[in-house]
Amino acid sequence: MPERFEDLAYILHKRAYKESSYIIDLFTREQGVVSVVAKGAKSNKSKFYLNLQLFNMLDVAYSGRSELMTLVQADVNRSTSIAGQKNIFCGYYINELLLRLLHKHDQHPQLFDSYKQIVFALAEVDKPEPLLRRFEKTLLDEIGYGADFTCTVDGRALEDELMYVVSPGEGVMAAAPGQRSELLVSGKSLLAFAADDFSDEKTQLETKKLMRRILQHYLGDRPLKSRDLFAKTAGN
Amino acid sequence: MSASPLVEQLIEALRCLPGVGQKSAQRMAFHLLQRDRKGAAHLSQVLQAAVDRVGHCQQCRTLTEDRLCHICASSRRDHGKVCIVESPVDVQMIEHAADYDGVYFVLMGHLSPLDGMGPNEIGLDLLAKRLDEGKITEVILATNATVEGEATAHYIADMLHSRNIRVTRIAHGVPLGGELEYVNVTTLSHAFSGRKEV
């Protein structure tokens, strides 16, 4: 008898498989990213019909022994109204981040809870930037790439007026004279970021550039596709 | 018992059709060869011709063997109204169901960045060009009521708002003849937020 798992899950990505099925990458609370096949799910007679939408929190059950499990149940636990809204593209972005940075079956229940929060919050807010920064930070902390933004690697507390450089994998360092300016971040913004305070526009701008650079380091050469889409919407 | 190589090939080729597995493919192949040679010859001619000649309408991207599809070429249609759909089948559905006298624009998919479907892949550059010509006054967004369809509709709506064009989205809600008890929760909540004055 193959093992059966019951869990809460979100769909990160769904692609058509054969005629009426989907292969789905689920982000589950207890088992992390899991790939499942949802057999016959496109048919309106399927018990999954209409439930398998991105950003719906699902009560799922799946079973199997191989890399590709079989979805046996998926009921909507909570749906979100993010679908028709501009922040939907942020949703695509965080899904892509998770797919690229998480290893299959690595467990991240706290990250799952953050994901749940951001999906709901994105449907409500006008300015998604602080939510995204917070999520990116949680994500990096969860996968062990987090950095302490309150002190330098040699243990000195940051100061508002000084400029710093954040090196992915190492941490915050005092800026050396003649440092390339695009790498510099103000102590004020880093401290605000650590304290989760995005009230200053400059903090938002600086942390956006900073997180983009850090994430790029871990993502490698292949660019994020959803970011293109986002850039184009913003440019409209 | 296995059939001759050519018959086997035919069976294998028929399996590319949706809904056709080994068994049906075999039934079709034997039917065509045993009982309906004329039909088979006709099928192969038409199929060849269609594959050779059918391309995309230069204006709306739907499937046609002409430069413009019959809807885009018609002078009886209102060319100021454009209905945006995901696939050519949707055009057929709307033509059957609704009393619509405008023209269409077929995306041939929806935005799905993770699958490499960006704005240009769904023809939005072509749509932008058409909008810039200034003849379009109303756009009806009839993409699917899935999250992806909604995202696509939203993206297009964004493109349109700066151009002073009337944009509408088709309604979703309780199906006609449907009882509330059996309607899916998400649909019901949509139907509620989209309720209208009577």
Tab-separated table of C-alpha atoms in Angstrom:
chain	number	residue	atom	x	y	z
A	1	MET	CA	0.000	0.000	0.000
A	2	PRO	CA	1.621	3.309	-1.032
A	3	GLU	CA	1.931	5.905	1.657
A	4	ARG	CA	-0.784	8.537	1.827
A	5	PHE	CA	-0.103	12.124	2.893
A	6	GLU	CA	-2.622	14.731	3.987
A	7	ASP	CA	-1.563	18.334	4.085
A	8	LEU	CA	-2.316	21.962	3.388
A	9	ALA	CA	-0.916	23.120	0.075
A	10	TYR	CA	-0.719	25.836	-2.539
A	11	ILE	CA	-0.165	25.278	-6.226
A	12	LEU	CA	3.075	26.874	-7.384
A	13	HIS	CA	2.893	25.762	-10.976
A	14	LYS	CA	0.552	23.683	-13.050
A	15	ARG	CA	1.141	22.317	-16.517
A	16	ALA	CA	-1.045	20.254	-18.804
A	17	TYR	CA	-0.176	16.572	-18.891
A	18	LYS	CA	-1.619	14.218	-21.465
A	19	GLU	CA	-5.126	15.011	-22.422
A	20	SER	CA	-7.022	15.830	-19.323
A	21	SER	CA	-4.486	15.819	-16.518
A	22	TYR	CA	-2.107	18.238	-14.879
A	23	ILE	CA	1.312	17.893	-13.369
A	24	ILE	CA	1.375	20.206	-10.398
A	25	ASP	CA	4.150	21.495	-8.182
A	26	LEU	CA	2.585	21.825	-4.761
A	27	PHE	CA	4.009	23.793	-1.887
A	28	THR	CA	2.805	21.756	1.076
A	29	ARG	CA	3.062	22.806	4.679
A	30	GLU	CA	4.613	19.630	6.059
A	31	GLN	CA	6.467	18.168	3.062
A	32	GLY	CA	7.694	21.249	1.183
A	33	VAL	CA	7.603	21.229	-2.610
A	34	VAL	CA	6.025	18.052	-3.967
A	35	SER	CA	5.185	17.159	-7.569
A	36	VAL	CA	1.871	15.429	-8.107
A	37	VAL	CA	-0.170	14.352	-11.067
A	38	ALA	CA	-3.850	15.299	-10.976
A	39	LYS	CA	-5.463	12.718	-13.202
A	40	GLY	CA	-8.432	13.789	-15.276
A	41	ALA	CA	-8.515	17.150	-13.538
A	42	LYS	CA	-9.510	19.135	-16.622
A	43	SER	CA	-12.803	17.338	-16.955
A	44	ASN	CA	-15.849	18.966	-15.416
A	45	LYS	CA	-16.698	15.593	-13.911
A	46	SER	CA	-13.463	15.524	-11.947
A	47	LYS	CA	-13.642	15.987	-8.189
A	48	PHE	CA	-10.769	18.463	-8.573
A	49	TYR	CA	-12.579	20.533	-11.179
A	50	LEU	CA	-12.322	24.281	-10.451
A	51	ASN	CA	-10.376	23.672	-7.237
A	52	LEU	CA	-6.918	23.502	-8.728
A	53	GLN	CA	-6.269	27.218	-9.087
A	54	LEU	CA	-3.094	29.067	-8.207
A	55	PHE	CA	-3.275	30.883	-4.856
A	56	ASN	CA	-6.123	28.786	-3.452
A	57	MET	CA	-5.158	27.168	-0.190
A	58	LEU	CA	-6.073	23.522	-0.572
A	59	ASP	CA	-6.619	20.580	1.719
A	60	VAL	CA	-4.809	17.934	-0.266
A	61	ALA	CA	-4.186	14.249	-0.018
A	62	TYR	CA	-1.690	12.503	-2.237
A	63	SER	CA	-0.091	9.138	-2.346
A	64	GLY	CA	2.700	7.294	-4.044
A	65	ARG	CA	6.238	6.144	-3.610
A	66	SER	CA	7.988	7.728	-6.563
A	67	GLU	CA	9.166	11.261	-7.273
A	68	LEU	CA	5.813	12.005	-8.915
A	69	MET	CA	2.956	11.399	-6.479
A	70	THR	CA	-0.722	11.064	-7.310
A	71	LEU	CA	-3.156	13.679	-6.101
A	72	VAL	CA	-6.173	11.971	-4.595
A	73	GLN	CA	-7.974	14.862	-2.984
A	74	ALA	CA	-7.962	18.657	-3.231
A	75	ASP	CA	-10.578	20.763	-1.503
A	76	VAL	CA	-10.465	24.527	-1.267
A	77	ASN	CA	-9.662	25.473	2.300
A	78	ARG	CA	-9.516	29.193	1.634
A	79	SER	CA	-9.699	31.011	-1.679
A	80	THR	CA	-8.225	34.415	-2.335
A	81	SER	CA	-9.359	37.324	-4.433
A	82	ILE	CA	-5.893	38.049	-5.782
A	83	ALA	CA	-6.858	36.702	-9.216
A	84	GLY	CA	-8.218	39.837	-10.855
A	85	GLN	CA	-5.768	42.214	-9.300
A	86	LYS	CA	-2.549	43.885	-10.260
A	87	ASN	CA	-0.593	42.163	-7.518
A	88	ILE	CA	-1.201	38.831	-9.196
A	89	PHE	CA	2.154	39.267	-10.910
A	90	CYS	CA	3.822	39.482	-7.503
A	91	GLY	CA	2.171	36.151	-6.808
A	92	TYR	CA	3.744	34.673	-9.921
A	93	TYR	CA	7.065	36.106	-8.792
A	94	ILE	CA	7.043	34.483	-5.358
A	95	ASN	CA	5.939	31.195	-6.883
A	96	GLU	CA	8.902	31.275	-9.221
A	97	LEU	CA	11.262	32.136	-6.360
A	98	LEU	CA	10.053	29.136	-4.367
A	99	LEU	CA	10.318	26.800	-7.326
A	100	ARG	CA	13.819	27.947	-8.063
A	101	LEU	CA	15.201	28.097	-4.539
A	102	LEU	CA	13.538	25.299	-2.576
A	103	HIS	CA	14.620	21.698	-2.856
A	104	LYS	CA	11.868	19.150	-3.232
A	105	HIS	CA	10.644	17.623	0.031
A	106	ASP	CA	12.589	20.079	2.214
A	107	GLN	CA	10.206	21.010	4.998
A	108	HIS	CA	9.462	24.694	5.620
A	109	PRO	CA	6.271	25.027	7.647
A	110	GLN	CA	7.116	28.576	8.722
A	111	LEU	CA	7.776	29.641	5.177
A	112	PHE	CA	4.454	28.092	4.233
A	113	ASP	CA	2.754	30.273	6.835
A	114	SER	CA	4.535	33.354	5.450
A	115	TYR	CA	3.414	32.383	1.972
A	116	LYS	CA	-0.156	32.068	3.177
A	117	GLN	CA	0.058	35.506	4.734
A	118	ILE	CA	1.545	37.193	1.689
A	119	VAL	CA	-1.005	35.661	-0.681
A	120	PHE	CA	-3.804	37.146	1.396
A	121	ALA	CA	-2.031	40.417	1.976
A	122	LEU	CA	-1.256	40.900	-1.727
A	123	ALA	CA	-4.964	40.879	-2.497
A	124	GLU	CA	-5.477	43.732	-0.052
A	125	VAL	CA	-2.636	46.196	-0.483
A	126	ASP	CA	-1.793	48.868	-3.013
A	127	LYS	CA	1.962	48.836	-2.549
A	128	PRO	CA	3.258	45.265	-2.501
A	129	GLU	CA	6.981	46.103	-2.202
A	130	PRO	CA	7.352	45.835	1.599
A	131	LEU	CA	5.485	42.501	1.567
A	132	LEU	CA	7.813	41.150	-1.086
A	133	ARG	CA	10.952	42.269	0.744
A	134	ARG	CA	9.721	40.672	3.978
A	135	PHE	CA	8.947	37.437	2.152
A	136	GLU	CA	12.297	37.377	0.352
A	137	LYS	CA	14.027	37.839	3.683
A	138	THR	CA	12.043	35.030	5.326
A	139	LEU	CA	12.778	32.810	2.348
A	140	LEU	CA	16.531	33.409	2.570
A	141	ASP	CA	16.500	32.877	6.338
A	142	GLU	CA	14.590	29.616	5.896
A	143	ILE	CA	16.952	28.152	3.353
A	144	GLY	CA	19.991	29.134	5.369
A	145	TYR	CA	21.163	32.092	3.306
A	146	GLY	CA	19.907	34.756	5.679
A	147	ALA	CA	22.128	37.592	6.840
A	148	ASP	CA	22.056	39.734	9.948
A	149	PHE	CA	21.318	43.296	8.858
A	150	THR	CA	21.968	44.833	12.263
A	151	CYS	CA	25.691	44.299	12.564
A	152	THR	CA	28.716	43.772	10.376
A	153	VAL	CA	30.446	40.412	9.960
A	154	ASP	CA	33.087	41.489	12.475
A	155	GLY	CA	30.386	42.191	15.036
A	156	ARG	CA	30.092	45.985	14.988
A	157	ALA	CA	26.590	47.472	15.179
A	158	LEU	CA	25.490	49.358	12.053
A	159	GLU	CA	25.215	53.105	12.137
A	160	ASP	CA	22.531	55.110	10.341
A	161	GLU	CA	24.907	57.465	8.588
A	162	LEU	CA	27.490	54.996	7.333
A	163	MET	CA	27.448	53.126	4.040
A	164	TYR	CA	27.790	49.348	3.836
A	165	VAL	CA	28.185	46.532	1.350
A	166	VAL	CA	26.281	43.260	1.678
A	167	SER	CA	28.076	40.264	0.312
A	168	PRO	CA	25.800	37.273	-0.355
A	169	GLY	CA	26.824	34.330	1.794
A	170	GLU	CA	28.995	36.449	4.068
A	171	GLY	CA	27.086	39.401	5.429
A	172	VAL	CA	27.338	43.139	5.983
A	173	MET	CA	30.687	44.874	5.690
A	174	ALA	CA	31.727	48.487	6.096
A	175	ALA	CA	32.168	50.064	2.668
A	176	ALA	CA	35.765	50.472	1.605
A	177	PRO	CA	36.775	53.781	0.061
A	178	GLY	CA	36.226	53.782	-3.704
A	179	GLN	CA	33.609	51.008	-3.446
A	180	ARG	CA	31.374	50.725	-6.524
A	181	SER	CA	28.371	52.867	-5.720
A	182	GLU	CA	25.737	50.412	-6.997
A	183	LEU	CA	26.764	47.994	-4.252
A	184	LEU	CA	26.395	50.490	-1.427
A	185	VAL	CA	23.507	50.428	1.017
A	186	SER	CA	22.972	52.918	3.794
A	187	GLY	CA	23.074	51.729	7.392
A	188	LYS	CA	19.764	53.449	7.923
A	189	SER	CA	18.016	51.321	5.276
A	190	LEU	CA	19.563	48.085	6.536
A	191	LEU	CA	18.513	48.780	10.101
A	192	ALA	CA	15.019	49.733	8.953
A	193	PHE	CA	14.869	46.507	6.902
A	194	ALA	CA	15.931	44.473	9.945
A	195	ALA	CA	13.249	46.232	12.002
A	196	ASP	CA	10.667	45.647	9.268
A	197	ASP	CA	10.091	49.369	8.805
A	198	PHE	CA	9.488	50.441	5.208
A	199	SER	CA	8.017	53.869	5.876
A	200	ASP	CA	10.934	55.577	4.128
A	201	GLU	CA	10.830	55.461	0.315
A	202	LYS	CA	14.593	55.254	0.267
A	203	THR	CA	14.518	52.056	2.353
A	204	GLN	CA	12.150	50.517	-0.173
A	205	LEU	CA	14.338	51.450	-3.095
A	206	GLU	CA	17.625	50.401	-1.529
A	207	THR	CA	16.339	47.089	-0.156
A	208	LYS	CA	14.758	46.276	-3.501
A	209	LYS	CA	18.105	46.646	-5.252
A	210	LEU	CA	19.854	44.799	-2.442
A	211	MET	CA	17.516	41.802	-2.414
A	212	ARG	CA	17.590	41.591	-6.183
A	213	ARG	CA	21.364	41.351	-6.086
A	214	ILE	CA	21.430	38.784	-3.282
A	215	LEU	CA	18.740	36.623	-4.899
A	216	GLN	CA	20.540	36.824	-8.221
A	217	HIS	CA	23.588	35.354	-6.531
A	218	TYR	CA	21.647	32.263	-5.470
A	219	LEU	CA	19.533	31.986	-8.606
A	220	GLY	CA	22.517	31.916	-10.922
A	221	ASP	CA	22.537	33.014	-14.541
A	222	ARG	CA	19.030	32.021	-15.485
A	223	PRO	CA	16.874	35.143	-14.987
A	224	LEU	CA	13.465	35.060	-13.319
A	225	LYS	CA	10.840	35.035	-16.014
A	226	SER	CA	8.066	36.544	-13.957
A	227	ARG	CA	10.194	39.585	-13.261
A	228	ASP	CA	10.125	40.469	-16.975
A	229	LEU	CA	6.385	40.528	-16.873
A	230	PHE	CA	6.449	42.669	-13.814
A	231	ALA	CA	8.838	45.179	-15.363
A	232	LYS	CA	6.597	45.462	-18.381
A	233	THR	CA	3.469	46.084	-16.315
A	234	ALA	CA	5.188	48.706	-14.263
A	235	GLY	CA	6.328	50.388	-17.448
A	236	ASN	CA	2.798	50.665	-18.796
B	1	MET	CA	-1.757	-10.306	-33.961
B	2	SER	CA	0.090	-7.297	-35.296
B	3	ALA	CA	-0.963	-5.479	-38.453
B	4	SER	CA	1.264	-4.702	-41.429
B	5	PRO	CA	3.837	-1.925	-40.927
B	6	LEU	CA	1.860	0.706	-42.816
B	7	VAL	CA	-1.349	-0.094	-40.961
B	8	GLU	CA	0.591	0.039	-37.707
B	9	GLN	CA	1.920	3.430	-38.721
B	10	LEU	CA	-1.590	4.671	-39.439
B	11	ILE	CA	-2.780	3.493	-36.040
B	12	GLU	CA	0.156	5.168	-34.359
B	13	ALA	CA	-0.454	8.415	-36.314
B	14	LEU	CA	-4.131	8.547	-35.352
B	15	ARG	CA	-3.179	8.439	-31.713
B	16	CYS	CA	-2.025	12.050	-31.932
B	17	LEU	CA	-5.692	13.043	-31.818
B	18	PRO	CA	-7.153	14.036	-28.467
B	19	GLY	CA	-9.209	11.302	-26.833
B	20	VAL	CA	-7.779	8.608	-29.067
B	21	GLY	CA	-5.901	5.761	-27.484
B	22	GLN	CA	-4.612	2.525	-28.936
B	23	LYS	CA	-8.017	0.886	-29.182
B	24	SER	CA	-9.907	3.734	-30.871
B	25	ALA	CA	-6.986	4.401	-33.202
B	26	GLN	CA	-7.121	0.786	-34.296
B	27	ARG	CA	-10.871	0.948	-34.828
B	28	MET	CA	-10.519	4.148	-36.876
B	29	ALA	CA	-7.715	2.751	-39.018
B	30	PHE	CA	-9.590	-0.440	-39.857
B	31	HIS	CA	-12.778	1.474	-40.501
B	32	LEU	CA	-11.057	3.804	-42.956
B	33	LEU	CA	-9.271	1.005	-44.791
B	34	GLN	CA	-12.041	-1.598	-44.774
B	35	ARG	CA	-15.257	0.305	-45.065
B	36	ASP	CA	-14.666	3.857	-46.168
B	37	ARG	CA	-11.782	4.237	-48.580
B	38	LYS	CA	-13.434	7.249	-50.199
B	39	GLY	CA	-13.807	8.975	-46.874
B	40	ALA	CA	-10.200	8.145	-46.046
B	41	ALA	CA	-8.928	9.661	-49.288
B	42	HIS	CA	-11.032	12.751	-48.715
B	43	LEU	CA	-9.787	13.060	-45.133
B	44	SER	CA	-6.178	12.820	-46.189
B	45	GLN	CA	-6.604	15.441	-48.924
B	46	VAL	CA	-8.390	17.920	-46.700
B	47	LEU	CA	-5.969	17.339	-43.853
B	48	GLN	CA	-2.994	17.928	-46.136
B	49	ALA	CA	-4.544	21.065	-47.610
B	50	ALA	CA	-5.408	22.448	-44.198
B	51	VAL	CA	-1.950	21.786	-42.803
B	52	ASP	CA	-0.376	23.455	-45.835
B	53	ARG	CA	-2.591	26.485	-46.077
B	54	VAL	CA	-4.127	27.365	-42.719
B	55	GLY	CA	-2.213	30.045	-40.899
B	56	HIS	CA	-3.123	32.933	-38.641
B	57	CYS	CA	-5.321	35.917	-39.467
B	58	GLN	CA	-3.057	38.944	-39.647
B	59	GLN	CA	-5.486	41.004	-37.678
B	60	CYS	CA	-6.899	38.729	-34.985
B	61	ARG	CA	-4.529	35.708	-35.037
B	62	THR	CA	-7.298	33.141	-35.342
B	63	LEU	CA	-6.857	30.214	-37.719
B	64	THR	CA	-7.591	30.939	-41.379
B	65	GLU	CA	-6.234	30.127	-44.830
B	66	ASP	CA	-6.683	33.730	-45.956
B	67	ARG	CA	-4.814	36.857	-45.022
B	68	LEU	CA	-7.802	37.948	-42.936
B	69	CYS	CA	-10.382	35.630	-41.378
B	70	HIS	CA	-13.996	35.981	-42.514
B	71	ILE	CA	-14.931	37.943	-39.405
B	72	CYS	CA	-12.129	40.483	-39.759
B	73	ALA	CA	-12.834	40.793	-43.500
B	74	SER	CA	-16.566	41.361	-43.024
B	75	SER	CA	-17.886	44.880	-43.533
B	76	ARG	CA	-20.983	44.056	-41.501
B	77	ARG	CA	-19.002	43.692	-38.260
B	78	ASP	CA	-18.304	46.603	-35.950
B	79	HIS	CA	-14.529	46.996	-36.171
B	80	GLY	CA	-14.457	49.386	-33.227
B	81	LYS	CA	-15.350	46.588	-30.809
B	82	VAL	CA	-12.809	43.877	-30.061
B	83	CYS	CA	-13.400	40.787	-27.967
B	84	ILE	CA	-10.216	39.188	-26.617
B	85	VAL	CA	-10.232	35.420	-26.176
B	86	GLU	CA	-7.636	32.748	-25.438
B	87	SER	CA	-8.242	30.340	-28.305
B	88	PRO	CA	-9.998	29.970	-31.677
B	89	VAL	CA	-12.534	27.616	-30.062
B	90	ASP	CA	-13.650	30.489	-27.849
B	91	VAL	CA	-14.440	32.522	-30.988
B	92	GLN	CA	-16.710	29.716	-32.172
B	93	MET	CA	-18.385	29.504	-28.764
B	94	ILE	CA	-19.118	33.220	-28.604
B	95	GLU	CA	-20.333	33.276	-32.202
B	96	HIS	CA	-22.808	30.530	-31.320
B	97	ALA	CA	-23.898	31.866	-27.989
B	98	ALA	CA	-23.899	35.618	-28.048
B	99	ASP	CA	-25.347	38.247	-30.279
B	100	TYR	CA	-21.983	39.863	-30.807
B	101	ASP	CA	-21.300	42.024	-33.844
B	102	GLY	CA	-17.717	43.120	-33.174
B	103	VAL	CA	-14.438	41.481	-34.108
B	104	TYR	CA	-12.031	39.302	-32.112
B	105	PHE	CA	-8.453	39.051	-31.033
B	106	VAL	CA	-7.136	35.573	-30.256
B	107	LEU	CA	-4.237	35.280	-27.810
B	108	MET	CA	-3.522	31.583	-28.518
B	109	GLY	CA	-2.890	31.028	-24.819
B	110	HIS	CA	-2.533	33.078	-21.667
B	111	LEU	CA	0.277	34.740	-19.764
B	112	SER	CA	2.306	32.109	-17.978
B	113	PRO	CA	5.818	33.339	-17.295
B	114	LEU	CA	7.030	29.999	-15.941
B	115	ASP	CA	6.105	28.334	-19.224
B	116	GLY	CA	7.737	31.040	-21.303
B	117	MET	CA	4.459	32.679	-22.333
B	118	GLY	CA	5.105	36.397	-22.063
B	119	PRO	CA	3.197	39.361	-23.525
B	120	ASN	CA	4.766	39.027	-26.973
B	121	GLU	CA	4.108	35.288	-27.168
B	122	ILE	CA	0.387	35.971	-26.786
B	123	GLY	CA	0.482	38.676	-29.459
B	124	LEU	CA	0.099	41.743	-27.274
B	125	ASP	CA	2.601	43.628	-29.425
B	126	LEU	CA	0.228	43.135	-32.368
B	127	LEU	CA	-2.722	44.176	-30.216
B	128	ALA	CA	-0.894	47.329	-29.105
B	129	LYS	CA	-0.278	48.229	-32.741
B	130	ARG	CA	-3.954	47.788	-33.546
B	131	LEU	CA	-4.930	49.923	-30.574
B	132	ASP	CA	-2.533	52.633	-31.666
B	133	GLU	CA	-4.294	52.895	-35.001
B	134	GLY	CA	-7.072	54.472	-32.960
B	135	LYS	CA	-10.101	52.780	-34.505
B	136	ILE	CA	-10.912	50.630	-31.486
B	137	THR	CA	-13.321	52.132	-28.974
B	138	GLU	CA	-14.295	49.149	-26.852
B	139	VAL	CA	-12.498	46.014	-25.698
B	140	ILE	CA	-14.262	43.040	-24.133
B	141	LEU	CA	-11.983	40.769	-22.130
B	142	ALA	CA	-13.255	37.221	-22.530
B	143	THR	CA	-10.241	35.261	-21.314
B	144	ASN	CA	-10.971	32.182	-19.185
B	145	ALA	CA	-12.153	32.569	-15.615
B	146	THR	CA	-9.017	30.868	-14.312
B	147	VAL	CA	-6.324	32.619	-12.304
B	148	GLU	CA	-4.154	32.708	-15.430
B	149	GLY	CA	-7.001	34.091	-17.528
B	150	GLU	CA	-7.727	36.746	-14.918
B	151	ALA	CA	-4.072	37.737	-14.768
B	152	THR	CA	-3.978	38.036	-18.552
B	153	ALA	CA	-7.164	40.118	-18.557
B	154	HIS	CA	-5.698	42.358	-15.921
B	155	TYR	CA	-2.477	42.831	-17.835
B	156	ILE	CA	-4.369	43.796	-20.991
B	157	ALA	CA	-6.687	46.111	-19.059
B	158	ASP	CA	-3.570	47.883	-17.818
B	159	MET	CA	-2.430	48.394	-21.405
B	160	LEU	CA	-5.803	49.875	-22.295
B	161	HIS	CA	-6.398	52.265	-19.437
B	162	SER	CA	-3.777	54.690	-20.651
B	163	ARG	CA	-5.419	54.738	-24.082
B	164	ASN	CA	-8.872	55.932	-23.119
B	165	ILE	CA	-10.700	52.873	-24.433
B	166	ARG	CA	-13.774	51.348	-22.787
B	167	VAL	CA	-12.804	48.005	-21.242
B	168	THR	CA	-15.226	45.403	-19.950
B	169	ARG	CA	-14.723	41.922	-18.530
B	170	ILE	CA	-17.284	39.183	-19.111
B	171	ALA	CA	-19.294	38.342	-15.981
B	172	HIS	CA	-18.874	35.120	-14.053
B	173	GLY	CA	-21.338	33.592	-11.671
B	174	VAL	CA	-24.037	31.076	-11.022
B	175	PRO	CA	-24.727	29.041	-14.171
B	176	LEU	CA	-28.210	29.299	-15.643
B	177	GLY	CA	-30.301	26.396	-14.407
B	178	GLY	CA	-27.903	25.966	-11.515
B	179	GLU	CA	-28.928	25.606	-7.888
B	180	LEU	CA	-26.930	27.541	-5.322
B	181	GLU	CA	-26.440	24.463	-3.198
B	182	TYR	CA	-24.308	22.881	-5.901
B	183	VAL	CA	-22.339	25.912	-6.995
B	184	ASN	CA	-18.635	25.960	-6.203
B	185	VAL	CA	-17.740	28.305	-3.323
B	186	THR	CA	-15.375	30.542	-5.274
B	187	THR	CA	-17.902	30.993	-8.064
B	188	LEU	CA	-20.591	31.864	-5.599
B	189	SER	CA	-18.438	34.505	-3.934
B	190	HIS	CA	-17.664	35.976	-7.385
B	191	ALA	CA	-21.327	35.964	-8.257
B	192	PHE	CA	-22.037	37.820	-5.056
B	193	SER	CA	-19.450	40.534	-5.563
B	194	GLY	CA	-20.558	40.935	-9.176
B	195	ARG	CA	-24.296	41.174	-8.370
B	196	LYS	CA	-26.291	43.681	-10.355
B	197	GLU	CA	-29.299	45.945	-9.972
B	198	VAL	CA	-32.623	44.466	-11.102
